[in-house]
Amino acid sequence: MRILLLTHAFNSLTQRLAAELQRRGHETSIEFDIADSVTEEAVALFKPDLIVAPYLRRAIPESIWKRHVCLVVHPGIVGDRGPSALDWALQEGAAEWGVTVLQAEAEMDAGPVWATATFPLRAAKKSSIYRNEVTQAAVTAVLQAVEKYAAGKAPTPLADWANARGRLRPLMKQADRAIDWQRDDSATVLRKINAADGFPGVADHLFGIPCHIFDAWPEASLAGVSTVGAGRVIGRRETAVLRRTRDGAVWIGHARREGGFKLPTSLAFPEETADLAVVPLAAWWRMDHASWQDIAWEESGQVGFLHFEFYNGAMSTTQCHRLREALAWAKTRPVRVIVLAGGADFWSNGIHLNVIEQAESPADESWANINAMNDLALELINSGRQITIAALAGNAGAGGCFLARAADLLWARDGVMLNPHYKNMGNLYGSEYWTYLLPRRVGEQGARDIMRNRQPLTAQGAVEIGFSDACLAGDPDAFRIDVARRAMEIAAAADLDQRLAAKRERRAADEAAKPLAAYREEELAQMRRNFYGFDPSYHVARHHFVRKSLASWTPRHLARHRDLGWQG
Ligand code: COA
C-alpha cells in the first residue's frame, strides 16, 4: 500500500514506523503537519491508500479524514482521550498502559478502534516510556491495523469496546504537576517530574528563581531521613543538584529558566551552584543504582562494562573529557573485553547542542566539543589490549553513531534507531573519524549514500548494510543478558590473543596507509568552515533545534511525494 505518515516531527517513533512499514513492502512518504492546505496538497500529490498519524499535536482536517482513512496513534489505553495521556498514567501510577490506533473523526481520539496493545507501566521518565514501551506498542498496533485495513476489515466503534477502562482526561496543567516540597515525599516528587519529562517539565523555583525542572534521580542514602529545610538545595555532583524533600532528597539533572532552553542544572544556574558542597560518590566507577551517576563501571570476570547515562545522549566537552578519562582507565583494568553500554534510552547523539548554544562563543564551544568527541573516539580506536564492543540499548544519532562505530563491534538492541549522518544539522560535515570508519564498513559509495540520503536505520537494517555487526534481543533485559553472554564468550575464546594481534596489525597497517591524524585534520578543516565560515546554516539549525522551532516545510529527503522526479 501507499502510506502517508502525517506527523508533527520525524521523531524516533515515526522513523521506526516508517521503517517497519517499508520492511513489509509498503511505500511510505512523510509530511509534517504544517497547515491544512499543505497537508491537502501532500495527499493530492501522494494519493495514499492510507494515512497514518504517529505523532500529531492537533486534529487532522475534516477535508482529509472525510475522504481518506486516517489512523491516529494515541499513547493511551482504549477509551483514553486527551493530550496528556502518558502524563496522567505516570503521575497516577497506573500499573498498565497502552497504545490505541483509532480512526480520525470529528471528535479527537473518539473514533473507532483499529488496534491496541498494552504494556506494564514502569516508574520511569515519560520520555523513556515513550521511546521504549510506547514505540514498541505503537509498532505492534499500527502493523495490526494496517493488516486489518488491507484485509478489508472494519474497526470497532468505541462504544462497542467491552471493558474499555480509559476516559476523557483534560490537558495536565502546571497546577496538577506542582510539587509541594513541604508535603510531598521523594517518591511523589520523582513521579511528578517523571510524568513531565522531557516536556513540559515541572514549573518550580530553584534558588528562588522560576524555572522548569527535569531529569529527577533518587538519592537512596538519604531516604527516610526526616529533614528540616525541605525544598532546599543541599549539594551538587557534576551538573546535577541535590534537593531536600520531606523524607529525603532527590537529584535534579536539568532545568530550563524562563525564556531559555533546557540545560544541565549547573549550567542553568552557574553562579548559584558554584559554591554548593560537592556530594561525592563512594567511588565514581562503581555502579550505584540509587544515586545520580552519569558514568559508571562494572566488572564481571574478564569483561568490563562502561555505562554513560547522558541525558538525551548529548555529550558536552566536559562529559567527553570525563568519559575519555574513564575509558583510558578502563583500558588499564585486567579485562579482555570492554563493553561501552551507553545509557538506557540513548547511546549517544553527539555533541551537546544545548550546551553549545548557551556558550559565550558557540563556534568555539562547537570546536572544543568536536575535538573532545574526537579524542574520545581516538581512545576507543586505539585500544589494542581489549576487544571493544558498543552495545546500543538506546538510539544513536550523528556523531554518536560514529563513536559507536569506533569500537571493534557494534551490537544494537532490536528496536533501536540509528541516524548515522550529520547534514540535518545545517549541513554539518561531521568528524569523529567517520571518513575512516564508515567506508571500510560500507564502501566509498555506501558511505556517500548514507551521508547524502540521511535516512534512519533500524537495528536490523544497519546489519544488512554492514554498518553494524548484530541486532540482538528487543527486550532491554534480554539484550543486557545477551550482550554480557556474548562478551564473556569473546573474552574466553581460545583465539582471543590471535584476534587481538590481528586487530593491532590491521590498525598499524591502516595507520601506515593513512594516519588517523590526517583523517581528523581533513574532517576538521570542513568543520572549521561549518563553525567559523561565512555560511551560518549550522548555527541557524542549532538555534532552531534547541528552541524547538516549528518546522515550516517537510525536508525533501523525507517528503518523497514532493520530489520533482516522483511519479505518482
Ligand atoms: N544535543 C542536545 N540535545 C539533543 C541532542 C544533541 N546532540 N540530540 C537530541 N537532543 C535532545 C532533543 O532536543 C530532545 O530534547 P527534549 O528532551 O527537550 O525533548 C531529546 O534530546 C530527544 O530528541 P528527539 O529528537 O525527540 O529524539 P528522537 O529519538 O526522536 O530523535 C535524533 C533522535 C538523533 C534524530 C534527533 O535527536 C537529532 O537529530 N539529534 C541531533 C543530532 C545531531 O545533529 N548532533 C550533533 C552533530 S554530532
Coordinates of C-alpha atoms and ligand atoms in Angstrom, one line a residue:
M1 CA 0.0 0.0 0.0
R2 CA 0.9 3.6 -0.3
I3 CA 1.0 5.1 3.2
L4 CA 1.5 8.7 4.1
L5 CA 2.9 9.4 7.5
L6 CA 1.4 12.7 8.7
T7 CA 3.4 13.8 11.8
H8 CA 4.5 16.8 13.8
A9 CA 8.1 15.8 13.5
F10 CA 10.3 12.9 12.3
N11 CA 10.9 11.7 15.8
S12 CA 12.2 8.2 16.6
L13 CA 8.7 6.7 16.8
T14 CA 7.8 8.0 13.3
Q15 CA 11.2 6.8 12.0
R16 CA 10.6 3.3 13.4
L17 CA 7.1 3.1 12.0
A18 CA 8.2 4.2 8.5
A19 CA 11.0 1.6 8.6
E20 CA 8.7 -1.2 9.7
L21 CA 6.1 -0.4 7.1
Q22 CA 8.7 -0.2 4.4
R23 CA 10.1 -3.6 5.5
R24 CA 6.7 -5.0 4.9
G25 CA 6.7 -3.8 1.3
H26 CA 4.6 -0.6 1.8
E27 CA 5.6 2.6 0.0
T28 CA 5.8 5.4 2.5
S29 CA 6.3 9.2 2.4
I30 CA 6.4 11.7 5.2
E31 CA 4.6 15.0 5.5
F32 CA 4.9 17.3 8.5
D33 CA 1.7 18.8 9.9
I34 CA 2.3 22.4 8.9
A35 CA -1.0 23.7 7.7
D36 CA -4.3 22.1 6.5
S37 CA -3.7 23.4 2.9
V38 CA -0.2 21.9 2.9
T39 CA -1.5 18.5 4.1
E40 CA -4.2 18.6 1.4
E41 CA -1.5 19.2 -1.2
A42 CA 0.6 16.3 0.1
V43 CA -2.4 14.0 0.0
A44 CA -3.2 15.1 -3.6
L45 CA 0.4 14.5 -4.7
F46 CA 0.9 11.2 -3.0
K47 CA -2.6 9.7 -3.4
P48 CA -2.2 7.4 -0.4
D49 CA -4.2 4.3 0.3
L50 CA -3.9 5.1 3.9
I51 CA -2.7 7.9 6.2
V52 CA -1.0 7.1 9.5
A53 CA -0.5 9.8 12.1
P54 CA 2.1 8.7 14.6
Y55 CA 2.6 12.0 16.4
L56 CA 0.3 14.9 16.0
R57 CA -0.3 17.9 18.2
R58 CA -3.7 18.9 16.6
A59 CA -6.6 17.4 14.8
I60 CA -6.5 16.1 11.2
P61 CA -8.5 18.5 8.9
E62 CA -12.0 17.3 8.1
S63 CA -11.2 17.7 4.4
I64 CA -8.7 14.8 4.8
W65 CA -10.4 12.4 7.2
K66 CA -13.7 12.5 5.4
R67 CA -12.1 11.2 2.2
H68 CA -9.3 9.1 3.5
V69 CA -8.9 6.6 6.2
C70 CA -6.5 8.1 8.8
L71 CA -5.1 6.0 11.6
V72 CA -4.1 8.0 14.6
V73 CA -1.7 6.6 17.2
H74 CA -2.8 7.6 20.7
P75 CA -0.5 6.8 23.6
G76 CA -3.2 5.5 25.8
I77 CA -5.5 2.6 26.5
V78 CA -8.8 2.1 24.7
G79 CA -11.2 4.8 25.8
D80 CA -8.5 7.2 27.0
R81 CA -8.7 10.6 25.3
G82 CA -6.9 13.9 25.7
P83 CA -3.5 15.4 25.1
S84 CA -1.8 14.3 28.4
A85 CA -2.4 10.5 28.2
L86 CA 1.0 9.3 29.4
D87 CA 1.4 12.2 31.9
W88 CA -1.7 11.2 33.8
A89 CA -0.9 7.5 33.7
L90 CA 2.6 8.1 35.1
Q91 CA 1.6 10.6 37.7
E92 CA -1.2 8.4 39.0
G93 CA 1.0 5.4 39.0
A94 CA -1.1 3.2 36.6
A95 CA 0.1 -0.4 36.6
E96 CA -0.6 -1.0 32.9
W97 CA -0.8 1.4 30.0
G98 CA -1.1 1.1 26.2
V99 CA -1.3 2.5 22.7
T100 CA -4.5 2.6 20.7
V101 CA -4.8 3.1 16.9
L102 CA -8.1 5.0 16.2
Q103 CA -9.6 6.2 13.0
A104 CA -9.7 10.0 12.9
E105 CA -13.1 11.5 13.2
A106 CA -14.6 14.9 14.2
E107 CA -14.0 14.3 17.9
M108 CA -10.4 13.9 18.9
D109 CA -9.4 10.3 20.0
A110 CA -13.0 9.2 19.9
G111 CA -13.1 7.4 16.5
P112 CA -13.5 3.6 16.1
V113 CA -10.6 1.4 17.3
W114 CA -8.5 -0.4 14.7
A115 CA -6.0 -2.0 17.1
T116 CA -4.5 -1.7 20.6
A117 CA -1.5 -3.0 22.5
T118 CA -0.8 -2.8 26.2
F119 CA 2.3 -3.0 28.5
P120 CA 3.2 -2.9 32.2
L121 CA 4.0 0.7 33.1
R122 CA 7.4 1.2 34.5
A123 CA 8.0 4.0 37.1
A124 CA 10.3 6.0 34.7
K125 CA 10.6 9.2 32.8
K126 CA 7.8 9.9 30.3
S127 CA 10.3 10.3 27.5
S128 CA 11.8 6.9 28.3
I129 CA 8.4 5.2 28.3
Y130 CA 7.6 6.9 25.0
R131 CA 10.9 5.8 23.3
N132 CA 10.6 2.2 24.6
E133 CA 7.2 0.8 25.6
V134 CA 5.0 3.2 23.6
T135 CA 7.1 2.9 20.5
Q136 CA 7.1 -0.9 20.6
A137 CA 3.3 -1.0 21.3
A138 CA 2.7 1.6 18.5
V139 CA 4.6 -0.6 16.0
T140 CA 2.5 -3.7 17.1
A141 CA -0.8 -1.9 16.9
V142 CA -0.2 0.0 13.7
L143 CA 1.0 -3.1 11.9
Q144 CA -2.1 -4.9 13.1
A145 CA -4.3 -2.0 12.0
V146 CA -2.7 -1.8 8.6
E147 CA -3.2 -5.6 8.1
K148 CA -6.8 -5.4 9.1
Y149 CA -7.4 -2.5 6.8
A150 CA -5.7 -4.3 3.9
A151 CA -7.9 -7.3 4.5
G152 CA -11.0 -5.1 4.2
K153 CA -12.0 -5.4 7.8
A154 CA -13.7 -2.7 9.8
P155 CA -12.7 -1.0 13.1
T156 CA -14.7 -1.4 16.3
P157 CA -16.7 1.6 17.4
L158 CA -15.5 2.8 20.8
A159 CA -19.0 2.2 22.3
D160 CA -18.8 -1.5 21.4
W161 CA -15.5 -2.0 23.1
A162 CA -16.1 -4.2 26.1
N163 CA -14.2 -3.2 29.3
A164 CA -12.7 0.0 27.9
R165 CA -11.1 1.4 31.0
G166 CA -9.9 4.7 29.6
R167 CA -11.7 8.0 29.8
L168 CA -11.5 11.6 28.7
R169 CA -8.8 13.4 30.6
P170 CA -8.1 17.1 30.3
L171 CA -4.7 18.7 29.4
M172 CA -2.5 18.3 32.5
K173 CA -1.8 21.8 33.8
Q174 CA 1.2 23.0 35.8
A175 CA -1.2 23.3 38.8
D176 CA -1.6 19.5 38.6
R177 CA 2.1 19.0 38.4
A178 CA 3.1 21.4 41.1
I179 CA 5.4 20.0 43.8
D180 CA 4.7 20.9 47.4
W181 CA 8.2 20.5 48.8
Q182 CA 7.0 20.6 52.4
R183 CA 4.4 17.8 51.9
D184 CA 5.5 15.7 49.0
D185 CA 7.7 12.7 49.8
S186 CA 10.6 11.8 47.4
A187 CA 8.6 9.1 45.6
T188 CA 5.9 11.7 44.8
V189 CA 8.4 14.3 43.7
L190 CA 10.1 11.7 41.4
R191 CA 6.7 10.7 40.0
K192 CA 5.7 14.2 39.2
I193 CA 9.0 15.1 37.5
N194 CA 9.0 11.8 35.6
A195 CA 5.4 12.5 34.3
A196 CA 6.6 15.8 32.8
D197 CA 9.9 14.7 31.3
G198 CA 11.3 15.7 28.7
F199 CA 8.3 18.1 28.0
P200 CA 7.0 20.3 29.6
G201 CA 8.9 19.8 32.8
V202 CA 7.5 20.9 36.2
A203 CA 7.2 24.6 36.9
D204 CA 9.1 25.3 40.1
H205 CA 11.8 27.5 41.6
L206 CA 15.5 26.8 42.1
F207 CA 17.4 29.3 44.3
G208 CA 14.3 31.4 44.3
I209 CA 14.3 31.8 40.5
P210 CA 11.4 30.5 38.4
C211 CA 12.2 27.6 36.1
H212 CA 11.0 24.2 34.9
I213 CA 12.8 21.2 36.3
F214 CA 13.5 17.8 34.6
D215 CA 15.5 14.7 34.9
A216 CA 15.0 13.6 38.5
W217 CA 17.0 10.8 40.2
P218 CA 16.6 9.2 43.6
E219 CA 19.2 9.5 46.4
A220 CA 18.8 6.4 48.5
S221 CA 21.4 7.3 51.1
L222 CA 19.1 10.0 52.5
A223 CA 15.8 8.0 52.1
G224 CA 13.7 8.1 55.2
V225 CA 15.9 10.6 56.9
S226 CA 13.4 13.1 58.2
T227 CA 14.7 16.5 57.4
V228 CA 14.4 20.1 58.1
G229 CA 14.6 22.5 55.2
A230 CA 12.6 20.6 52.6
G231 CA 12.9 22.2 49.2
R232 CA 16.5 23.4 49.9
V233 CA 19.3 22.6 47.5
I234 CA 22.0 20.9 49.6
G235 CA 24.7 19.9 47.2
R236 CA 25.8 19.1 43.7
R237 CA 27.6 16.4 41.8
E238 CA 29.0 17.3 38.3
T239 CA 26.0 19.1 36.7
A240 CA 23.2 17.9 39.0
V241 CA 21.9 19.3 42.3
L242 CA 20.6 17.5 45.3
R243 CA 17.4 18.9 46.8
R244 CA 15.8 18.0 50.1
T245 CA 12.3 16.6 50.2
R246 CA 10.1 15.9 53.2
D247 CA 11.6 12.4 53.7
G248 CA 15.0 12.5 52.0
A249 CA 16.3 14.1 48.8
V250 CA 16.2 13.9 45.0
W251 CA 18.7 14.9 42.3
I252 CA 17.6 17.4 39.6
G253 CA 19.7 17.0 36.5
H254 CA 18.2 19.6 34.2
A255 CA 16.4 22.9 34.3
R256 CA 15.0 25.5 31.9
R257 CA 14.9 29.1 33.1
E258 CA 12.1 31.4 31.8
G259 CA 12.7 32.3 28.2
G260 CA 15.6 29.9 28.0
F261 CA 16.1 26.3 26.9
K262 CA 16.8 23.1 28.8
L263 CA 20.3 22.8 30.3
P264 CA 22.2 20.8 32.8
T265 CA 21.2 22.4 36.1
S266 CA 24.6 23.7 37.0
L267 CA 24.8 25.5 33.6
A268 CA 21.3 26.9 34.0
F269 CA 22.4 28.3 37.4
P270 CA 26.2 28.7 37.2
E271 CA 26.5 31.4 39.9
E272 CA 24.0 29.8 42.3
T273 CA 25.6 26.3 42.1
A274 CA 29.3 27.4 42.1
D275 CA 29.7 27.3 45.9
L276 CA 27.5 24.3 46.6
A277 CA 29.1 21.4 48.5
V278 CA 30.1 18.6 46.2
V279 CA 28.5 15.3 47.2
P280 CA 30.9 12.6 46.1
L281 CA 30.1 9.1 45.0
A282 CA 31.7 6.4 47.2
A283 CA 33.6 5.6 44.0
W284 CA 32.8 7.0 40.7
W285 CA 33.4 3.8 38.8
R286 CA 31.2 1.6 40.9
M287 CA 27.7 1.4 39.7
D288 CA 25.3 2.9 42.2
H289 CA 21.7 2.3 41.2
A290 CA 20.3 4.7 43.8
S291 CA 22.0 8.0 43.2
W292 CA 22.9 10.4 40.4
Q293 CA 25.7 8.9 38.4
D294 CA 26.4 9.6 34.7
I295 CA 29.5 7.4 34.2
A296 CA 29.7 4.0 35.9
W297 CA 31.9 0.9 35.6
E298 CA 31.0 -2.7 36.3
E299 CA 33.4 -5.6 36.0
S300 CA 32.5 -9.2 35.7
G301 CA 35.4 -11.6 35.2
Q302 CA 37.3 -10.7 32.0
V303 CA 34.6 -8.2 30.9
G304 CA 34.1 -4.6 31.9
F305 CA 31.0 -2.5 31.2
L306 CA 31.3 1.2 30.8
H307 CA 27.9 2.9 31.3
F308 CA 27.3 6.6 30.3
E309 CA 23.9 7.8 31.1
F310 CA 24.0 11.2 29.5
Y311 CA 20.6 12.9 29.3
N312 CA 19.2 12.8 25.8
G313 CA 22.5 11.2 24.6
A314 CA 24.0 14.7 24.3
M315 CA 27.7 14.8 25.1
S316 CA 29.3 18.1 26.2
T317 CA 33.0 18.9 26.0
T318 CA 33.3 18.1 29.8
Q319 CA 31.4 14.9 29.5
C320 CA 33.6 13.7 26.6
H321 CA 36.7 14.5 28.6
R322 CA 35.4 12.6 31.6
L323 CA 34.3 9.7 29.5
R324 CA 37.7 9.6 27.8
E325 CA 39.4 9.5 31.1
A326 CA 37.1 6.7 32.3
L327 CA 37.8 4.7 29.1
A328 CA 41.6 5.2 29.4
W329 CA 41.3 4.0 33.0
A330 CA 39.1 1.0 31.9
K331 CA 41.8 0.0 29.4
T332 CA 44.3 -0.4 32.3
R333 CA 41.9 -2.9 34.1
P334 CA 42.6 -6.6 33.9
V335 CA 39.7 -7.2 31.4
R336 CA 39.9 -8.6 27.9
V337 CA 36.6 -7.1 26.6
I338 CA 35.2 -3.6 27.2
V339 CA 31.5 -3.1 26.6
L340 CA 30.5 0.5 26.0
A341 CA 27.0 0.3 27.3
G342 CA 25.9 3.9 26.9
G343 CA 22.6 4.8 28.6
A344 CA 19.2 3.1 28.8
D345 CA 17.4 5.4 26.4
F346 CA 20.2 6.8 24.2
W347 CA 23.7 5.6 23.4
S348 CA 24.9 8.9 22.1
N349 CA 23.6 11.8 20.0
G350 CA 26.9 13.5 19.5
I351 CA 28.0 17.0 20.5
H352 CA 25.8 18.8 23.1
L353 CA 23.9 21.3 21.1
N354 CA 22.2 23.0 24.1
V355 CA 25.4 23.5 25.9
I356 CA 27.0 24.9 22.7
E357 CA 24.1 27.2 22.2
Q358 CA 24.5 28.6 25.8
A359 CA 28.2 29.2 25.4
E360 CA 29.6 32.7 25.1
S361 CA 31.1 31.7 21.7
P362 CA 29.0 28.8 20.2
A363 CA 31.6 28.5 17.5
D364 CA 34.5 28.0 20.0
E365 CA 32.4 25.6 22.1
S366 CA 31.4 23.6 19.0
W367 CA 35.1 23.4 18.1
A368 CA 36.0 22.3 21.7
N369 CA 33.2 19.7 21.8
I370 CA 34.0 18.1 18.4
N371 CA 37.7 17.9 19.4
A372 CA 36.7 16.3 22.7
M373 CA 34.5 13.8 20.8
N374 CA 37.4 13.0 18.5
D375 CA 39.7 12.5 21.5
L376 CA 37.2 10.0 22.9
A377 CA 36.8 8.2 19.5
L378 CA 40.6 8.0 19.2
E379 CA 40.9 6.5 22.7
L380 CA 38.5 3.8 21.6
I381 CA 40.1 3.2 18.2
N382 CA 43.5 2.8 19.9
S383 CA 42.7 0.0 22.2
G384 CA 44.9 -2.8 21.2
R385 CA 44.7 -4.8 24.5
Q386 CA 41.0 -5.3 24.5
I387 CA 38.1 -6.1 22.2
T388 CA 35.7 -3.2 22.4
I389 CA 32.0 -3.5 21.9
A390 CA 29.5 -0.7 21.5
A391 CA 26.2 -2.2 22.9
L392 CA 23.4 0.1 21.9
A393 CA 20.4 -0.4 24.2
G394 CA 19.1 3.0 23.1
N395 CA 19.1 5.2 19.9
A396 CA 22.2 6.9 18.5
G397 CA 22.4 9.8 16.1
A398 CA 25.0 11.8 14.2
G399 CA 28.5 11.7 15.8
G400 CA 27.1 9.2 18.4
C401 CA 26.8 6.6 15.7
F402 CA 30.4 7.0 14.6
L403 CA 31.6 7.0 18.1
A404 CA 29.9 3.6 18.4
R405 CA 31.5 2.5 15.1
A406 CA 34.9 3.3 16.6
A407 CA 34.5 0.2 18.7
D408 CA 35.5 -3.2 17.2
L409 CA 32.0 -4.5 17.3
L410 CA 28.7 -2.7 17.2
W411 CA 25.6 -4.5 18.6
A412 CA 22.2 -2.9 18.8
R413 CA 19.0 -3.8 20.5
D414 CA 16.2 -4.7 18.1
G415 CA 14.0 -1.5 18.1
V416 CA 16.9 0.9 18.3
M417 CA 17.1 3.6 15.6
L418 CA 20.4 4.8 14.2
N419 CA 20.9 8.1 12.3
P420 CA 24.5 7.9 11.1
H421 CA 24.6 11.2 9.2
Y422 CA 25.1 14.9 10.1
K423 CA 23.7 17.0 7.3
N424 CA 20.3 17.6 9.0
M425 CA 22.1 19.9 11.4
G426 CA 22.7 22.7 9.0
N427 CA 24.8 20.7 6.6
L428 CA 27.3 19.8 9.2
Y429 CA 30.2 17.8 7.7
G430 CA 30.9 15.8 10.8
S431 CA 34.0 14.3 12.3
E432 CA 34.6 11.5 14.8
Y433 CA 36.8 9.9 12.2
W434 CA 33.8 8.9 10.1
T435 CA 35.8 9.2 6.9
Y436 CA 38.0 6.4 8.2
L437 CA 35.3 4.3 10.0
L438 CA 32.4 4.3 7.6
P439 CA 33.9 3.4 4.1
R440 CA 35.7 0.4 5.5
R441 CA 32.3 -1.0 6.6
V442 CA 30.1 0.0 3.7
G443 CA 32.5 1.1 0.9
E444 CA 33.1 4.6 -0.5
Q445 CA 29.8 4.7 -2.4
G446 CA 27.8 3.3 0.5
A447 CA 29.3 6.0 2.8
R448 CA 28.4 8.7 0.3
D449 CA 24.8 7.3 0.0
I450 CA 24.3 7.1 3.8
M451 CA 25.5 10.7 4.2
R452 CA 23.5 12.1 1.3
N453 CA 20.2 10.2 1.9
R454 CA 20.0 11.0 5.6
Q455 CA 17.7 8.1 6.3
P456 CA 17.3 6.5 9.7
L457 CA 18.4 2.8 10.0
T458 CA 16.7 0.2 12.1
A459 CA 19.0 -2.1 14.1
Q460 CA 18.3 -4.9 11.6
G461 CA 18.8 -2.6 8.6
A462 CA 22.1 -1.4 10.0
V463 CA 23.3 -5.0 10.0
E464 CA 22.0 -5.6 6.5
I465 CA 24.1 -2.7 5.0
G466 CA 27.1 -3.7 7.0
F467 CA 27.1 -0.7 9.3
S468 CA 26.7 -2.8 12.5
D469 CA 27.6 -6.3 13.5
A470 CA 24.5 -7.7 15.2
C471 CA 20.9 -6.9 16.0
L472 CA 20.1 -8.5 19.4
A473 CA 17.0 -9.1 21.5
G474 CA 14.5 -6.3 21.6
D475 CA 13.6 -6.7 25.3
P476 CA 16.0 -4.5 27.3
D477 CA 16.7 -7.1 30.0
A478 CA 17.2 -9.9 27.4
F479 CA 19.5 -7.6 25.4
R480 CA 21.7 -6.9 28.5
I481 CA 21.9 -10.6 29.2
D482 CA 22.7 -11.5 25.6
V483 CA 25.4 -8.8 25.4
A484 CA 27.0 -10.0 28.6
R485 CA 26.9 -13.6 27.5
R486 CA 28.4 -12.9 24.1
A487 CA 31.1 -10.6 25.6
M488 CA 32.1 -13.4 28.0
E489 CA 32.3 -15.8 25.1
I490 CA 34.7 -13.5 23.3
A491 CA 36.8 -13.0 26.4
A492 CA 37.0 -16.7 27.0
A493 CA 37.6 -17.7 23.4
A494 CA 40.8 -19.7 22.7
D495 CA 41.7 -17.5 19.8
L496 CA 41.4 -14.2 21.6
D497 CA 45.1 -13.4 21.6
Q498 CA 45.3 -14.0 17.8
R499 CA 42.2 -11.9 17.4
L500 CA 43.8 -9.0 19.3
A501 CA 47.1 -9.4 17.4
A502 CA 45.2 -9.3 14.1
K503 CA 43.4 -6.1 15.3
R504 CA 46.7 -4.4 16.2
E505 CA 48.2 -5.4 12.9
R506 CA 45.3 -4.0 11.0
R507 CA 45.4 -0.8 12.9
A508 CA 49.1 -0.5 12.2
A509 CA 48.6 -1.2 8.5
D510 CA 45.8 1.4 8.3
E511 CA 47.9 3.9 10.2
A512 CA 50.8 3.3 7.7
A513 CA 48.5 3.8 4.7
K514 CA 47.0 7.0 6.1
P515 CA 47.4 8.2 9.7
L516 CA 44.3 8.9 11.8
A517 CA 45.6 12.4 12.3
A518 CA 45.2 13.0 8.6
Y519 CA 41.6 11.9 8.6
R520 CA 41.0 14.1 11.6
E521 CA 42.7 17.1 10.0
E522 CA 40.6 16.8 6.8
E523 CA 37.3 16.4 8.7
L524 CA 38.1 19.3 11.0
A525 CA 39.0 21.6 8.1
Q526 CA 35.4 21.1 6.9
M527 CA 34.1 21.5 10.4
R528 CA 36.0 24.7 10.9
R529 CA 34.1 26.1 7.9
N530 CA 30.8 24.9 9.4
F531 CA 31.6 26.6 12.7
Y532 CA 33.6 29.7 11.6
G533 CA 32.8 30.1 7.9
F534 CA 30.6 32.5 6.1
D535 CA 27.7 30.1 5.8
P536 CA 25.7 30.2 9.1
S537 CA 23.5 27.2 8.3
Y538 CA 24.8 25.1 11.3
H539 CA 24.3 28.0 13.8
V540 CA 20.8 28.6 12.4
A541 CA 19.9 25.0 12.5
R542 CA 21.2 24.6 16.1
H543 CA 19.3 27.7 17.2
H544 CA 16.0 26.2 15.9
F545 CA 16.8 22.7 17.2
V546 CA 17.5 23.8 20.7
R547 CA 14.5 26.1 20.8
K548 CA 12.2 23.5 19.1
S549 CA 11.1 25.9 16.5
L550 CA 8.1 24.6 14.5
A551 CA 9.0 23.3 11.1
S552 CA 7.7 25.4 8.2
W553 CA 8.2 22.7 5.5
T554 CA 9.0 19.0 5.2
P555 CA 12.6 18.3 4.2
R556 CA 12.7 17.0 0.6
H557 CA 14.6 13.8 1.6
L558 CA 11.5 12.8 3.7
A559 CA 8.6 14.1 1.5
R560 CA 9.3 11.8 -1.4
H561 CA 6.0 12.9 -3.0
R562 CA 7.4 16.3 -3.3
D563 CA 10.4 15.2 -5.3
L564 CA 10.3 16.7 -8.8
G565 CA 11.0 13.3 -10.3
W566 CA 8.5 11.4 -8.3
Q567 CA 5.8 9.6 -10.3
G568 CA 2.5 9.1 -8.5
Ligands
COA1 N1 22.4 17.9 21.8 C1 21.4 18.4 22.7 N2 20.2 17.8 22.8 C2 19.9 16.8 22.0 C3 20.8 16.3 21.0 C4 22.1 16.9 21.0 N3 23.0 16.4 20.1 N4 20.2 15.3 20.4 C5 19.0 15.2 20.8 N5 18.8 16.1 21.8 C6 17.6 16.3 22.6 C7 16.4 16.9 21.9 O1 16.4 18.3 21.8 C8 15.2 16.4 22.7 O2 15.1 17.2 23.8 P1 13.9 17.2 24.8 O3 14.2 16.3 26.0 O4 13.8 18.6 25.3 O5 12.7 16.8 24.1 C9 15.7 15.0 23.2 O6 17.1 15.0 23.0 C10 15.2 13.9 22.3 O7 15.4 14.2 21.0 P2 14.4 13.8 19.9 O8 14.7 14.4 18.6 O9 13.0 14.0 20.4 O10 14.7 12.2 19.9 P3 14.4 11.2 18.8 O11 14.9 9.9 19.4 O12 13.0 11.2 18.4 O13 15.4 11.6 17.6 C11 17.6 12.2 16.6 C12 16.8 11.3 17.6 C13 19.0 11.7 16.7 C14 17.1 12.0 15.2 C15 17.4 13.7 17.0 O14 17.5 13.9 18.4 C16 18.5 14.6 16.4 O15 18.5 14.9 15.2 N6 19.5 15.0 17.2 C17 20.6 15.9 16.8 C18 21.8 15.0 16.4 C19 22.9 16.0 16.0 O16 22.8 16.7 15.0 N7 24.0 16.0 16.8 C20 25.0 17.0 16.5 C21 26.0 16.6 15.5 S1 27.2 15.4 16.1

